[in-house]
C-alpha atoms as a printed R data frame, in Angstrom:
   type eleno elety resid chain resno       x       y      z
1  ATOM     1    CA   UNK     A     1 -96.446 164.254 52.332
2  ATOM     2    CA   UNK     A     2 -92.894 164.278 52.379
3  ATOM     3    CA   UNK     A     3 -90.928 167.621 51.946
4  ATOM     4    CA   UNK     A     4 -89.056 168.294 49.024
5  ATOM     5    CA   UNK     A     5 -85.455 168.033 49.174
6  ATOM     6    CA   UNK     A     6 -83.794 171.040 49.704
7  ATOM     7    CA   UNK     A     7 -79.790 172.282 50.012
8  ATOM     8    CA   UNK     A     8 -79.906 172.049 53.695
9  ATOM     9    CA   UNK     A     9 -81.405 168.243 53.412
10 ATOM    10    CA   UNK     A    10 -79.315 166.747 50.248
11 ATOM    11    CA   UNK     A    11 -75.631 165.376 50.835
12 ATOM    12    CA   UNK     A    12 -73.014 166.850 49.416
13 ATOM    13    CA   UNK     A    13 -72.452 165.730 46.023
14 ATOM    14    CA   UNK     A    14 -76.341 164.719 45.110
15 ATOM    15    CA   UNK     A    15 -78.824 165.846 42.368
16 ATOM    16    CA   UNK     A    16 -81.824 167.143 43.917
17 ATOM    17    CA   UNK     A    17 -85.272 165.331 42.377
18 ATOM    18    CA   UNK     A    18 -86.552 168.048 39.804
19 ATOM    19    CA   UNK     A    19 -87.702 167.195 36.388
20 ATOM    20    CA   UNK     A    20 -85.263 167.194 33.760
21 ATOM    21    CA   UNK     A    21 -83.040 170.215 35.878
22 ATOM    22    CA   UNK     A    22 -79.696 169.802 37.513
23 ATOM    23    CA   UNK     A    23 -79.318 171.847 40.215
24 ATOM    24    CA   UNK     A    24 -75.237 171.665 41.584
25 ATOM    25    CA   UNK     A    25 -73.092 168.699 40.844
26 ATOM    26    CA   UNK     A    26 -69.620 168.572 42.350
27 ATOM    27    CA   UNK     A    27 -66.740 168.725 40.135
28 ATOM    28    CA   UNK     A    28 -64.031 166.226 39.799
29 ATOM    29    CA   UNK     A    29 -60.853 167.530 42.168
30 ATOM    30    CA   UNK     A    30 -57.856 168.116 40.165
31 ATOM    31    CA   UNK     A    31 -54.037 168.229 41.238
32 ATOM    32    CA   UNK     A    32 -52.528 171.327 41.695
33 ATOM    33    CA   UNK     A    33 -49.733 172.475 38.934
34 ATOM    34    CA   UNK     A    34 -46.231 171.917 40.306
35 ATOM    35    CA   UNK     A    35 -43.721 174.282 40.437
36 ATOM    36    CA   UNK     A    36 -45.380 176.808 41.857
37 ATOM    37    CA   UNK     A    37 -43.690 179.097 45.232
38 ATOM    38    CA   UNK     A    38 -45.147 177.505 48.578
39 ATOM    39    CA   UNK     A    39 -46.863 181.208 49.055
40 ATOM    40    CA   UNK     A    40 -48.722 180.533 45.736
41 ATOM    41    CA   UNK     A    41 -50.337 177.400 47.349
42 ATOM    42    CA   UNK     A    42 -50.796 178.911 50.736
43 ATOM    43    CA   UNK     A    43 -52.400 181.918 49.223
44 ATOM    44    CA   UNK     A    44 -54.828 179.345 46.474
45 ATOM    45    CA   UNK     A    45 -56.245 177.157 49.646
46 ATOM    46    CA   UNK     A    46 -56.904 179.875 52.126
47 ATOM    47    CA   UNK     A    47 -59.042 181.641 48.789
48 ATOM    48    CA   UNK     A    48 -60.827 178.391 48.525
49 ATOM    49    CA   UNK     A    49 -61.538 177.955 52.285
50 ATOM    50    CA   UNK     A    50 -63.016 181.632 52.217
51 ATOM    51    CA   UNK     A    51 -65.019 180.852 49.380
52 ATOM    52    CA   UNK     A    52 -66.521 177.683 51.220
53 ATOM    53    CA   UNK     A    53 -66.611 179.875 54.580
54 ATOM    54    CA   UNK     A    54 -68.463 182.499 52.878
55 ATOM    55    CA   UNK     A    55 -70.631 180.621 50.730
56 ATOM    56    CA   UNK     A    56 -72.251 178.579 54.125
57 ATOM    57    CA   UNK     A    57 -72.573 182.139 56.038
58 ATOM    58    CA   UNK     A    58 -74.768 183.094 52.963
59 ATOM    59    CA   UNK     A    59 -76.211 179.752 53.407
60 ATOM    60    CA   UNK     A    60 -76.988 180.487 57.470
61 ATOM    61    CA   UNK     A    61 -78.260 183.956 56.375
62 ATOM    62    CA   UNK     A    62 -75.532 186.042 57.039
63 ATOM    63    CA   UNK     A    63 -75.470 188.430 53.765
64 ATOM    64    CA   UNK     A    64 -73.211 191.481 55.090
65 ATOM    65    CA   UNK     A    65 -69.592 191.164 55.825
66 ATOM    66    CA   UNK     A    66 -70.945 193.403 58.950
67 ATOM    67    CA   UNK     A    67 -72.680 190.003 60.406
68 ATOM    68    CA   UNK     A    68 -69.729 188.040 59.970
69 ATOM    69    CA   UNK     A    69 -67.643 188.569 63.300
70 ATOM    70    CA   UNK     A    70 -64.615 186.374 63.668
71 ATOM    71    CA   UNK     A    71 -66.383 184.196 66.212
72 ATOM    72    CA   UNK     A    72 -69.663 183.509 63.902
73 ATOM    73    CA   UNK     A    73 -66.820 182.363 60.961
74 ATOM    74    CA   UNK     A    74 -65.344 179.880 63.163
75 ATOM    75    CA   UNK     A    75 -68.328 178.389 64.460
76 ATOM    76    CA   UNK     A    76 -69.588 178.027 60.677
77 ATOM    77    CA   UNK     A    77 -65.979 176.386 59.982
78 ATOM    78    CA   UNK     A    78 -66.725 173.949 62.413
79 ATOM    79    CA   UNK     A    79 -70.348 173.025 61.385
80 ATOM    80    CA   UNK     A    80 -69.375 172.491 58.037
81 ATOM    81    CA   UNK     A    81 -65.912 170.618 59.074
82 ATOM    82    CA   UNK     A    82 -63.055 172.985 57.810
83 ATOM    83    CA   UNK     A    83 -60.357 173.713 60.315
84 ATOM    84    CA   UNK     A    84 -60.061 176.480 62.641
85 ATOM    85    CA   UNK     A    85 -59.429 179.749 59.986
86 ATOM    86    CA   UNK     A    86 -57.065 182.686 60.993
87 ATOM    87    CA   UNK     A    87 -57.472 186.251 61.344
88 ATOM    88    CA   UNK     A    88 -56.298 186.606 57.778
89 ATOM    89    CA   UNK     A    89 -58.911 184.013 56.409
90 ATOM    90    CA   UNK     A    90 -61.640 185.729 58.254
91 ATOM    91    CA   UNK     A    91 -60.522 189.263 56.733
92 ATOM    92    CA   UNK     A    92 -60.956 187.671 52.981
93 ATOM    93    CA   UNK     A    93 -64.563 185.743 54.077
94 ATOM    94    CA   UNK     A    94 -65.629 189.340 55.000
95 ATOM    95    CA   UNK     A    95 -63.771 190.715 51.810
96 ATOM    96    CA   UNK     A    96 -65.318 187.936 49.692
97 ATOM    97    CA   UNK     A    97 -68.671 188.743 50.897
98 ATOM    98    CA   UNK     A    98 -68.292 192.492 49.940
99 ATOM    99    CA   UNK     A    99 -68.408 191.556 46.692
């Protein structure tokens, strides 16, 4: 018997096979609004590559910002494919993981 499709098995982007229930489905990327200060930008993707960062430590088991040392951060960034985060990024994974 096969085993059942889980979030570690499923690409990105997939339904998972459960009856009549929709587990995650990726949303449609949008454009950013223009006009906006360059620090406004800066300050919206590093939130969103914390979130990601955070969200796939929670994923590994890592539930306390305590567990999350700089070095375990980057090595999750590269598993999952994001680029090398700073200092500052790791500060808001921990600070996002707080909450």
């Amino acid at each position: 018997m096969a085993p059942a499709a889980t979030a570690t098995t499923a690409t990105p982007g997939t339904l998972f096979d459960a009856p009549d229930v929709v587990l995650f489905r990726t949303l449609p990327k949008k454009p950013l609004p223009p006009g906006r200060q360059r620090e406004w930008y800066e300050t919206h993707n590093r939130r969103l590559k914390a979130m990601r960062l955070a969200i796939a430590l929670l994923d590994d088991g890592v539930y306390r910002p305590e567990q999350a040392y700089d070095w375990r951060i980057r090595e999750t960034a590269a598993r999952i494919g994001v680029r090398w985060p700073s200092d500052a990024t790791c500060r808001l994974v921990r600070r996002l993981m707080r909450y």
